[in-house]
Amino acid sequence: MEKVFKKDDVFEVLIEDISSDGPGIGKIDGYTLFVKDAVIGDRCRVKIMKAKKNYAYAHLEEVLIPSSFRITPLCPKAKACGGCQLQALSYDAELKFKENKVKNNLIRIGGFSEEFIESIKEPIVGMDNPYRYRNKAQYPVGTDKNGKPTAGFYASRTHDIISNTDCILGKEKNKDILEAILSFMEKKGIPAYDEKNQSGIIRHILIREGFKTGEVMVCIVANADKLPYEEELGEMLFKMQGIKSVVLNTNKENTNVILGKKTKVIKGSETITDYLGDLSFKISAPSFYQINPLQTEKLYNKALEYADLHKEETVWDLYCGIGTISLFMAKKAKKVYGVEVVPEAIEDARENARRNGIENAEFFVGKAEEVLPSFYLNEDSDMRFPDVIAVDPPRKGCDEKCLETMLKMNPKRIVYVSCDSATLARDLKILCEEKYELKAWQCYDQFSRTVHVEVCCLLEQLESAKEHIEITIDAEDYYRIKDSEKETEE
Ligand code: SAH
């Protein structure tokens, strides 16, 4: 009779793998157990918490024989905090896990062979020190059981605050800043926000540092347009090392979104500056800016290498944010067009082009899947058939319409930067169906000690596709013919 697995059953199991979101995976008679906090190679005793037909979530009761990859987490709060998933795994094993995760997705979802994927892989780029790399920290603020204001991180899948003013992914100085604000709140009787009753004032504290400039921004998110004693708080913080900007963001909504729409300056400047390569960027509280600048620079240089620019090329940069990749490429290209859906980011991108004296980059607000086809359909545009298209979409990957138009635009090279290898693999399958070949891929560890990984890929037009275009000249005609062929076939 088939074995039935149920809640509270206890087993001894060897952890054989790591699931894509962190928990260890063990198997008993082909039945899968997901075990949080278990490390690949651990032999452990686990207890089933929730059993489904083919798998269960189990609690790690005891590590019986620890894995050779197991290390003691540097952060004492690692187990309770939902921020890092891989702190108990050695960093070498983490890098292998990440590369394998991407490889498996390219094989399973992308449909590439393992041999091929291995042959074009460039080794993962890890960090020398996989801690203290984040330039931005967002701490939720609450009240502890003694009634004192506290800050920290949410426990996995909840809004319970695990008090911790020294996250080891962020800078040491964040601790001084946070503790100064918490003790100011206590002294002046400024209450933390209470999500349940939607009462109280301070919701979050955001700290951002330009690593190259040392400029720090402190943004207090509050359920108020003005803080009690805000001038005094601003003066106090402004005396601390590096702080150039203290701002108040108002968020009175009952929402999980951290920032509200309105931000005002309490003391100093509205923005801070940072450099990526030799380009300077203006960063305001709501701007998207890569959180690991050291690795970002390496990633962008790889994207630039893959784009292979010699001042003659036309380039589209889709999902361009504040124009970081666009401006990196503009210095080596004839012309770059960036597309981004958030209007404020495009304003920043234009300002960033101006402040760096870059005149060959233009930016457009809108969805990539709408802006790109509108250019393609405009016969007068000289950006219909670019040499290179770079994409850096959010986790959900590229829209089908966007991929379709990219294929029609027929660039020589496509550079795909991705933060989710499953959607990357899905999109590569479409792009490589007939006209493109995956030439190289490389992982960048941008989010050390977490399960997330960034990938940079180069796609090149197939020789056969190049020939075809030379004969037909107009790619649109080519597609018209293809479409009519399809219709006759049907
Ligand atoms: N390339 C930038 C930003 C990458 S993050 C950088 O490296 O800094 C992905 C960006 O895509 C975000 O800025 C997001 O606002 C934007 N975005 C999301 N959906 C989009 C869409 N459909 N069309 C264009 N941009 C989109």
Short mmCIF file of C-alpha atoms in Angstrom, two decimals, residues 56-481:
data_model
loop_
_atom_site.label_atom_id
_atom_site.label_comp_id
_atom_site.label_asym_id
_atom_site.label_seq_id
_atom_site.Cartn_x
_atom_site.Cartn_y
_atom_site.Cartn_z
CA ALA A 56 5.21 18.53 2.30
CA TYR A 57 6.67 21.44 4.24
CA ALA A 58 8.67 20.14 7.17
CA HIS A 59 10.27 21.75 10.21
CA LEU A 60 13.95 21.19 10.91
CA GLU A 61 13.94 19.50 14.34
CA GLU A 62 17.62 18.63 14.56
CA VAL A 63 20.68 18.50 12.35
CA LEU A 64 22.07 14.99 12.98
CA ILE A 65 25.13 15.16 10.72
CA PRO A 66 25.90 18.67 9.47
CA SER A 67 26.74 19.19 5.80
CA SER A 68 30.30 20.11 4.83
CA PHE A 69 28.70 23.22 3.24
CA ARG A 70 27.13 24.32 6.54
CA ILE A 71 28.52 27.46 8.20
CA THR A 72 27.45 29.47 11.24
CA PRO A 73 25.47 32.50 10.03
CA LEU A 74 27.28 35.77 10.71
CA CYS A 75 23.99 37.43 11.58
CA PRO A 76 22.49 36.29 14.90
CA LYS A 77 18.99 37.03 13.53
CA ALA A 78 19.44 35.08 10.28
CA LYS A 79 17.04 32.27 11.13
CA ALA A 80 14.14 34.46 12.22
CA CYS A 81 14.58 37.20 9.62
CA GLY A 82 13.01 36.74 6.17
CA GLY A 83 15.70 38.76 4.38
CA CYS A 84 18.52 36.24 3.74
CA GLN A 85 17.83 32.61 2.87
CA LEU A 86 21.37 31.24 2.46
CA GLN A 87 23.33 32.47 5.48
CA ALA A 88 23.98 28.93 6.75
CA LEU A 89 25.43 27.85 3.39
CA SER A 90 29.10 28.42 2.52
CA TYR A 91 29.55 31.20 -0.06
CA ASP A 92 31.22 28.86 -2.59
CA ALA A 93 28.22 26.53 -2.38
CA GLU A 94 25.89 29.51 -2.75
CA LEU A 95 27.57 30.55 -6.01
CA LYS A 96 27.36 26.98 -7.35
CA PHE A 97 23.69 26.79 -6.36
CA LYS A 98 22.93 30.04 -8.19
CA GLU A 99 24.73 29.05 -11.37
CA ASN A 100 23.02 25.66 -11.35
CA LYS A 101 19.62 27.22 -10.82
CA VAL A 102 20.09 29.37 -13.92
CA LYS A 103 21.54 26.46 -15.91
CA ASN A 104 18.63 24.19 -15.02
CA ASN A 105 16.09 26.81 -16.05
CA LEU A 106 17.86 27.34 -19.37
CA ILE A 107 17.73 23.58 -19.98
CA ARG A 108 14.26 22.82 -18.62
CA ILE A 109 12.35 25.92 -19.70
CA GLY A 110 14.59 27.25 -22.49
CA GLY A 111 14.95 23.89 -24.17
CA PHE A 112 18.75 24.16 -24.62
CA SER A 113 20.94 21.07 -24.20
CA GLU A 114 23.15 20.80 -21.13
CA GLU A 115 26.26 20.38 -23.24
CA PHE A 116 25.51 23.55 -25.19
CA ILE A 117 24.68 25.60 -22.09
CA GLU A 118 27.91 24.47 -20.41
CA SER A 119 29.97 25.25 -23.52
CA ILE A 120 28.90 28.94 -23.64
CA LYS A 121 28.87 29.60 -19.88
CA GLU A 122 31.18 32.21 -18.39
CA PRO A 123 31.86 31.55 -14.70
CA ILE A 124 29.67 33.29 -12.12
CA VAL A 125 31.05 36.57 -10.79
CA GLY A 126 30.90 36.46 -7.00
CA MET A 127 31.80 39.08 -4.41
CA ASP A 128 35.08 39.24 -2.50
CA ASN A 129 33.05 40.03 0.59
CA PRO A 130 29.42 38.92 0.31
CA TYR A 131 28.32 41.14 3.25
CA ARG A 132 27.83 44.89 3.76
CA TYR A 133 27.17 45.35 0.04
CA ARG A 134 23.73 47.00 0.07
CA ASN A 135 23.57 50.76 -0.51
CA LYS A 136 19.94 50.91 0.63
CA ALA A 137 18.18 49.65 3.74
CA GLN A 138 14.47 49.88 4.53
CA TYR A 139 13.62 49.19 8.14
CA PRO A 140 10.02 48.84 9.31
CA VAL A 141 9.44 50.58 12.66
CA GLY A 142 7.19 49.21 15.39
CA THR A 143 6.74 49.01 19.17
CA ASP A 144 8.33 46.22 21.23
CA LYS A 145 6.65 44.42 24.14
CA ASN A 146 8.01 46.99 26.59
CA GLY A 147 6.34 49.77 24.64
CA LYS A 148 9.62 51.08 23.18
CA PRO A 149 10.09 51.97 19.51
CA THR A 150 12.01 49.32 17.61
CA ALA A 151 13.21 48.72 14.04
CA GLY A 152 14.28 45.63 12.15
CA PHE A 153 13.00 43.31 9.48
CA TYR A 154 9.88 41.31 8.85
CA ALA A 155 9.98 37.62 9.70
CA SER A 156 9.43 35.42 6.64
CA ARG A 157 5.84 35.76 5.28
CA THR A 158 4.62 37.95 8.17
CA HIS A 159 4.70 41.55 9.33
CA ASP A 160 6.15 40.66 12.73
CA ILE A 161 9.21 42.83 13.25
CA ILE A 162 12.42 41.04 14.21
CA SER A 163 14.36 43.79 16.00
CA ASN A 164 17.73 44.29 14.36
CA THR A 165 19.47 47.59 13.82
CA ASP A 166 22.58 46.01 12.30
CA CYS A 167 21.68 44.07 9.16
CA ILE A 168 25.00 42.70 7.91
CA LEU A 169 24.07 43.20 4.28
CA GLY A 170 24.01 46.96 4.94
CA LYS A 171 26.61 49.43 6.16
CA GLU A 172 27.71 49.53 9.83
CA LYS A 173 26.75 53.20 10.12
CA ASN A 174 23.06 52.36 9.54
CA LYS A 175 23.00 51.12 13.14
CA ASP A 176 24.07 54.50 14.58
CA ILE A 177 21.52 56.32 12.45
CA LEU A 178 18.66 53.98 13.35
CA GLU A 179 19.46 53.96 17.04
CA ALA A 180 19.69 57.76 17.09
CA ILE A 181 16.22 58.00 15.53
CA LEU A 182 14.72 55.35 17.85
CA SER A 183 16.05 57.04 20.96
CA PHE A 184 14.84 60.44 19.67
CA MET A 185 11.37 58.90 19.22
CA GLU A 186 11.45 57.50 22.74
CA LYS A 187 12.66 60.75 24.31
CA LYS A 188 10.10 62.90 22.50
CA GLY A 189 7.25 60.39 22.73
CA ILE A 190 6.85 60.02 18.93
CA PRO A 191 4.99 56.73 18.44
CA ALA A 192 5.72 54.11 15.79
CA TYR A 193 2.93 53.37 13.32
CA ASP A 194 0.63 50.48 14.24
CA GLU A 195 -0.59 48.63 11.14
CA LYS A 196 -3.48 46.94 12.92
CA ASN A 197 -5.15 50.12 14.16
CA GLN A 198 -3.62 52.41 11.55
CA SER A 199 -2.51 54.72 14.33
CA GLY A 200 0.84 56.18 15.38
CA ILE A 201 3.34 58.03 13.20
CA ILE A 202 6.66 56.55 12.00
CA ARG A 203 6.28 53.59 9.61
CA HIS A 204 9.66 53.01 7.99
CA ILE A 205 13.19 54.37 7.97
CA LEU A 206 15.06 54.27 4.67
CA ILE A 207 18.79 54.85 4.52
CA ARG A 208 20.62 55.16 1.24
CA GLU A 209 24.30 55.79 0.63
CA GLY A 210 26.20 56.70 -2.52
CA PHE A 211 29.15 54.34 -2.02
CA LYS A 212 31.51 56.37 -4.20
CA THR A 213 30.56 59.76 -2.75
CA GLY A 214 29.78 58.73 0.85
CA GLU A 215 26.61 60.88 0.68
CA VAL A 216 23.79 59.53 2.85
CA MET A 217 20.04 60.11 2.62
CA VAL A 218 17.71 59.35 5.50
CA CYS A 219 14.06 59.13 4.56
CA ILE A 220 11.48 58.86 7.32
CA VAL A 221 8.19 57.42 6.13
CA ALA A 222 5.35 58.63 8.33
CA ASN A 223 1.61 58.63 8.68
CA ALA A 224 1.81 62.45 8.88
CA ASP A 225 2.65 65.55 6.82
CA LYS A 226 4.87 66.89 9.57
CA LEU A 227 6.79 65.15 12.36
CA PRO A 228 6.77 66.48 15.90
CA TYR A 229 10.17 68.17 16.50
CA GLU A 230 11.19 67.51 12.88
CA GLU A 231 13.65 70.45 12.68
CA GLU A 232 15.43 69.18 15.79
CA LEU A 233 15.56 65.64 14.36
CA GLY A 234 16.92 66.99 11.07
CA GLU A 235 19.64 69.01 12.90
CA MET A 236 20.64 66.00 14.97
CA LEU A 237 20.92 63.65 11.97
CA PHE A 238 22.69 66.25 9.84
CA LYS A 239 25.58 66.25 12.31
CA MET A 240 26.15 62.55 11.67
CA GLN A 241 28.81 61.42 9.23
CA GLY A 242 27.89 61.65 5.55
CA ILE A 243 24.26 62.67 5.99
CA LYS A 244 23.45 65.18 3.25
CA SER A 245 19.70 64.71 3.00
CA VAL A 246 16.94 64.17 5.55
CA VAL A 247 13.50 63.84 3.98
CA LEU A 248 10.00 63.02 5.14
CA ASN A 249 7.79 60.83 2.99
CA THR A 250 4.09 60.88 3.81
CA ASN A 251 2.17 57.61 3.55
CA LYS A 252 -1.28 57.60 5.16
CA GLU A 253 -2.61 54.63 3.20
CA ASN A 254 -3.42 51.22 4.65
CA THR A 255 -0.99 49.45 2.33
CA ASN A 256 2.12 47.27 2.12
CA VAL A 257 3.70 49.75 -0.29
CA ILE A 258 6.42 51.48 1.70
CA LEU A 259 6.56 54.93 0.13
CA GLY A 260 3.72 57.39 -0.24
CA LYS A 261 3.50 59.89 -3.09
CA LYS A 262 4.68 63.01 -1.23
CA THR A 263 8.25 63.68 -0.11
CA LYS A 264 9.54 66.90 1.49
CA VAL A 265 12.96 67.97 2.67
CA ILE A 266 13.49 68.27 6.43
CA LYS A 267 17.16 69.23 6.20
CA GLY A 268 19.74 69.41 3.40
CA SER A 269 19.25 68.34 -0.17
CA GLU A 270 16.38 66.49 -1.86
CA THR A 271 18.78 64.09 -3.59
CA ILE A 272 22.16 62.46 -3.18
CA THR A 273 24.70 61.68 -5.90
CA ASP A 274 26.51 58.48 -6.73
CA TYR A 275 28.79 57.27 -9.51
CA LEU A 276 28.64 54.09 -11.57
CA GLY A 277 31.85 53.90 -13.57
CA ASP A 278 32.58 57.57 -14.30
CA LEU A 279 28.92 58.49 -14.75
CA SER A 280 27.20 60.44 -12.01
CA PHE A 281 23.59 59.74 -11.03
CA LYS A 282 21.15 61.83 -9.08
CA ILE A 283 19.11 59.70 -6.71
CA SER A 284 15.91 60.81 -5.01
CA ALA A 285 14.02 58.85 -2.32
CA PRO A 286 11.58 57.11 -4.72
CA SER A 287 14.09 56.42 -7.56
CA PHE A 288 14.99 52.86 -8.48
CA TYR A 289 18.74 52.42 -8.18
CA GLN A 290 20.65 49.13 -8.18
CA ILE A 291 21.34 48.12 -4.56
CA ASN A 292 24.77 46.53 -5.10
CA PRO A 293 26.83 49.15 -6.95
CA LEU A 294 30.08 47.14 -6.95
CA GLN A 295 28.55 44.20 -8.79
CA THR A 296 26.32 46.45 -10.93
CA GLU A 297 29.39 48.07 -12.45
CA LYS A 298 30.77 44.65 -13.38
CA LEU A 299 27.41 43.60 -14.82
CA TYR A 300 27.04 46.75 -16.91
CA ASN A 301 30.59 46.38 -18.25
CA LYS A 302 29.69 42.87 -19.37
CA ALA A 303 26.49 44.15 -21.02
CA LEU A 304 28.65 46.72 -22.80
CA GLU A 305 31.15 44.08 -23.90
CA TYR A 306 28.33 41.90 -25.26
CA ALA A 307 26.84 44.91 -27.11
CA ASP A 308 30.21 45.35 -28.91
CA LEU A 309 29.79 49.03 -29.72
CA HIS A 310 32.11 51.16 -31.92
CA LYS A 311 30.42 54.58 -31.98
CA GLU A 312 28.42 53.66 -35.07
CA GLU A 313 25.57 51.65 -33.64
CA THR A 314 21.98 52.42 -32.81
CA VAL A 315 20.78 50.88 -29.56
CA TRP A 316 17.45 50.41 -27.78
CA ASP A 317 17.60 50.03 -23.98
CA LEU A 318 14.24 48.61 -22.86
CA TYR A 319 13.17 48.78 -19.17
CA CYS A 320 15.83 51.46 -18.68
CA GLY A 321 14.93 52.76 -15.18
CA ILE A 322 16.90 55.99 -14.58
CA GLY A 323 18.94 55.34 -17.71
CA THR A 324 21.96 53.63 -16.19
CA ILE A 325 22.57 51.03 -18.94
CA SER A 326 21.51 53.52 -21.62
CA LEU A 327 24.13 56.05 -20.54
CA PHE A 328 26.83 53.39 -20.19
CA MET A 329 26.10 52.41 -23.80
CA ALA A 330 25.63 55.96 -25.14
CA LYS A 331 29.32 56.69 -24.63
CA LYS A 332 30.20 53.93 -27.10
CA ALA A 333 27.24 54.11 -29.51
CA LYS A 334 25.93 56.50 -32.16
CA LYS A 335 22.50 56.76 -30.59
CA VAL A 336 20.60 55.17 -27.69
CA TYR A 337 16.85 55.17 -27.06
CA GLY A 338 15.67 54.21 -23.57
CA VAL A 339 12.13 53.10 -22.64
CA GLU A 340 10.70 52.95 -19.14
CA VAL A 341 7.16 52.86 -17.76
CA VAL A 342 7.72 55.07 -14.67
CA PRO A 343 7.58 58.77 -15.68
CA GLU A 344 9.72 59.96 -12.70
CA ALA A 345 12.47 57.51 -13.67
CA ILE A 346 12.49 58.94 -17.22
CA GLU A 347 12.77 62.48 -15.78
CA ASP A 348 15.77 61.25 -13.78
CA ALA A 349 17.21 59.54 -16.89
CA ARG A 350 17.01 62.81 -18.89
CA GLU A 351 18.58 64.76 -16.02
CA ASN A 352 21.31 62.11 -15.69
CA ALA A 353 22.09 62.41 -19.42
CA ARG A 354 22.34 66.22 -19.04
CA ARG A 355 24.57 66.16 -15.99
CA ASN A 356 26.96 63.77 -17.76
CA GLY A 357 26.97 65.82 -20.96
CA ILE A 358 25.49 62.95 -22.98
CA GLU A 359 23.55 64.16 -26.01
CA ASN A 360 22.99 61.00 -28.00
CA ALA A 361 20.51 59.37 -25.60
CA GLU A 362 16.75 59.94 -25.75
CA PHE A 363 14.19 58.59 -23.34
CA PHE A 364 10.55 57.61 -23.76
CA VAL A 365 7.89 56.98 -21.13
CA GLY A 366 5.69 53.96 -21.73
CA LYS A 367 5.50 50.21 -21.79
CA ALA A 368 8.21 48.58 -23.87
CA GLU A 369 5.53 46.45 -25.56
CA GLU A 370 3.75 49.63 -26.72
CA VAL A 371 6.57 52.08 -27.40
CA LEU A 372 8.67 49.64 -29.44
CA PRO A 373 5.89 48.63 -31.89
CA SER A 374 4.94 52.28 -32.40
CA PHE A 375 8.51 53.03 -33.54
CA TYR A 376 8.61 49.93 -35.67
CA LEU A 377 5.45 50.96 -37.50
CA ASN A 378 6.79 54.47 -38.17
CA GLU A 379 8.54 54.12 -41.50
CA ASP A 380 10.37 57.44 -41.08
CA SER A 381 12.12 56.43 -37.89
CA ASP A 382 15.81 55.61 -38.09
CA MET A 383 15.40 53.46 -34.97
CA ARG A 384 13.29 50.77 -36.68
CA PHE A 385 16.23 48.49 -37.33
CA PRO A 386 18.71 49.05 -34.50
CA ASP A 387 22.06 47.30 -34.30
CA VAL A 388 21.58 46.28 -30.70
CA ILE A 389 18.64 45.86 -28.32
CA ALA A 390 19.35 45.63 -24.58
CA VAL A 391 16.59 44.53 -22.18
CA ASP A 392 16.56 44.49 -18.38
CA PRO A 393 12.95 43.62 -17.47
CA PRO A 394 11.45 43.07 -13.99
CA ARG A 395 10.93 39.49 -12.76
CA LYS A 396 8.00 38.79 -15.02
CA GLY A 397 10.27 39.11 -18.06
CA CYS A 398 9.39 40.62 -21.45
CA ASP A 399 5.89 40.90 -22.80
CA GLU A 400 5.23 38.72 -25.87
CA LYS A 401 4.45 41.74 -28.02
CA CYS A 402 7.80 43.21 -27.06
CA LEU A 403 9.66 40.01 -28.03
CA GLU A 404 7.75 39.82 -31.29
CA THR A 405 8.72 43.40 -32.18
CA MET A 406 12.35 42.80 -31.20
CA LEU A 407 12.42 39.93 -33.68
CA LYS A 408 10.91 42.11 -36.36
CA MET A 409 13.44 44.87 -35.71
CA ASN A 410 16.09 42.27 -36.39
CA PRO A 411 19.06 43.70 -34.42
CA LYS A 412 22.47 42.09 -34.89
CA ARG A 413 22.77 41.51 -31.17
CA ILE A 414 20.42 41.30 -28.19
CA VAL A 415 21.78 41.74 -24.68
CA TYR A 416 19.37 40.32 -22.10
CA VAL A 417 19.94 41.23 -18.43
CA SER A 418 17.62 39.30 -16.12
CA CYS A 419 16.83 39.00 -12.42
CA ASP A 420 14.64 35.90 -12.91
CA SER A 421 16.14 33.02 -14.85
CA ALA A 422 12.80 31.21 -15.30
CA THR A 423 11.24 34.05 -17.32
CA LEU A 424 14.61 34.64 -19.01
CA ALA A 425 14.64 31.03 -20.23
CA ARG A 426 11.02 31.34 -21.44
CA ASP A 427 11.91 34.48 -23.44
CA LEU A 428 15.15 33.04 -24.85
CA LYS A 429 13.20 30.08 -26.17
CA ILE A 430 11.06 32.46 -28.22
CA LEU A 431 14.01 34.58 -29.41
CA CYS A 432 16.13 31.57 -30.34
CA GLU A 433 13.38 29.74 -32.17
CA GLU A 434 14.57 30.76 -35.60
CA LYS A 435 16.62 33.92 -35.84
CA TYR A 436 18.95 34.15 -32.87
CA GLU A 437 21.56 32.05 -31.22
CA LEU A 438 22.52 32.21 -27.56
CA LYS A 439 26.24 32.97 -27.65
CA ALA A 440 27.21 33.46 -24.00
CA TRP A 441 25.73 33.81 -20.52
CA GLN A 442 27.14 34.77 -17.16
CA CYS A 443 25.70 35.05 -13.64
CA TYR A 444 26.42 38.02 -11.39
CA ASP A 445 25.93 37.68 -7.67
CA GLN A 446 24.18 40.97 -6.93
CA PHE A 447 22.23 39.72 -3.91
CA SER A 448 24.67 37.65 -1.86
CA ARG A 449 23.27 35.42 0.92
CA THR A 450 19.81 35.54 -0.69
CA VAL A 451 18.47 33.20 -3.40
CA HIS A 452 18.31 35.92 -6.07
CA VAL A 453 20.76 36.06 -8.95
CA GLU A 454 21.29 38.29 -11.97
CA VAL A 455 22.20 36.93 -15.44
CA CYS A 456 23.64 38.63 -18.50
CA CYS A 457 23.17 36.94 -21.91
CA LEU A 458 24.33 37.64 -25.44
CA LEU A 459 22.22 36.63 -28.43
CA GLU A 460 23.44 36.99 -31.99
CA GLN A 461 21.58 36.90 -35.23
CA LEU A 462 22.01 33.58 -37.01
CA GLU A 463 24.05 33.63 -40.22
CA SER A 464 21.01 32.33 -42.12
CA ALA A 465 18.86 35.20 -40.80
CA LYS A 466 21.52 37.75 -41.83
CA GLU A 467 21.55 36.44 -45.39
CA HIS A 468 17.82 36.56 -45.55
CA ILE A 469 17.72 40.19 -44.53
CA GLU A 470 20.30 41.23 -47.10
CA ILE A 471 18.14 39.75 -49.84
CA THR A 472 14.80 41.08 -48.68
CA ILE A 473 16.19 44.38 -47.29
CA ASP A 474 12.99 45.34 -45.51
CA ALA A 475 12.33 43.12 -42.55
CA GLU A 476 8.68 44.10 -42.56
CA ASP A 477 8.25 42.67 -46.05
CA TYR A 478 9.98 39.57 -44.84
CA TYR A 479 7.41 39.20 -42.12
CA ARG A 480 4.51 40.01 -44.41
CA ILE A 481 5.63 37.16 -46.65
#
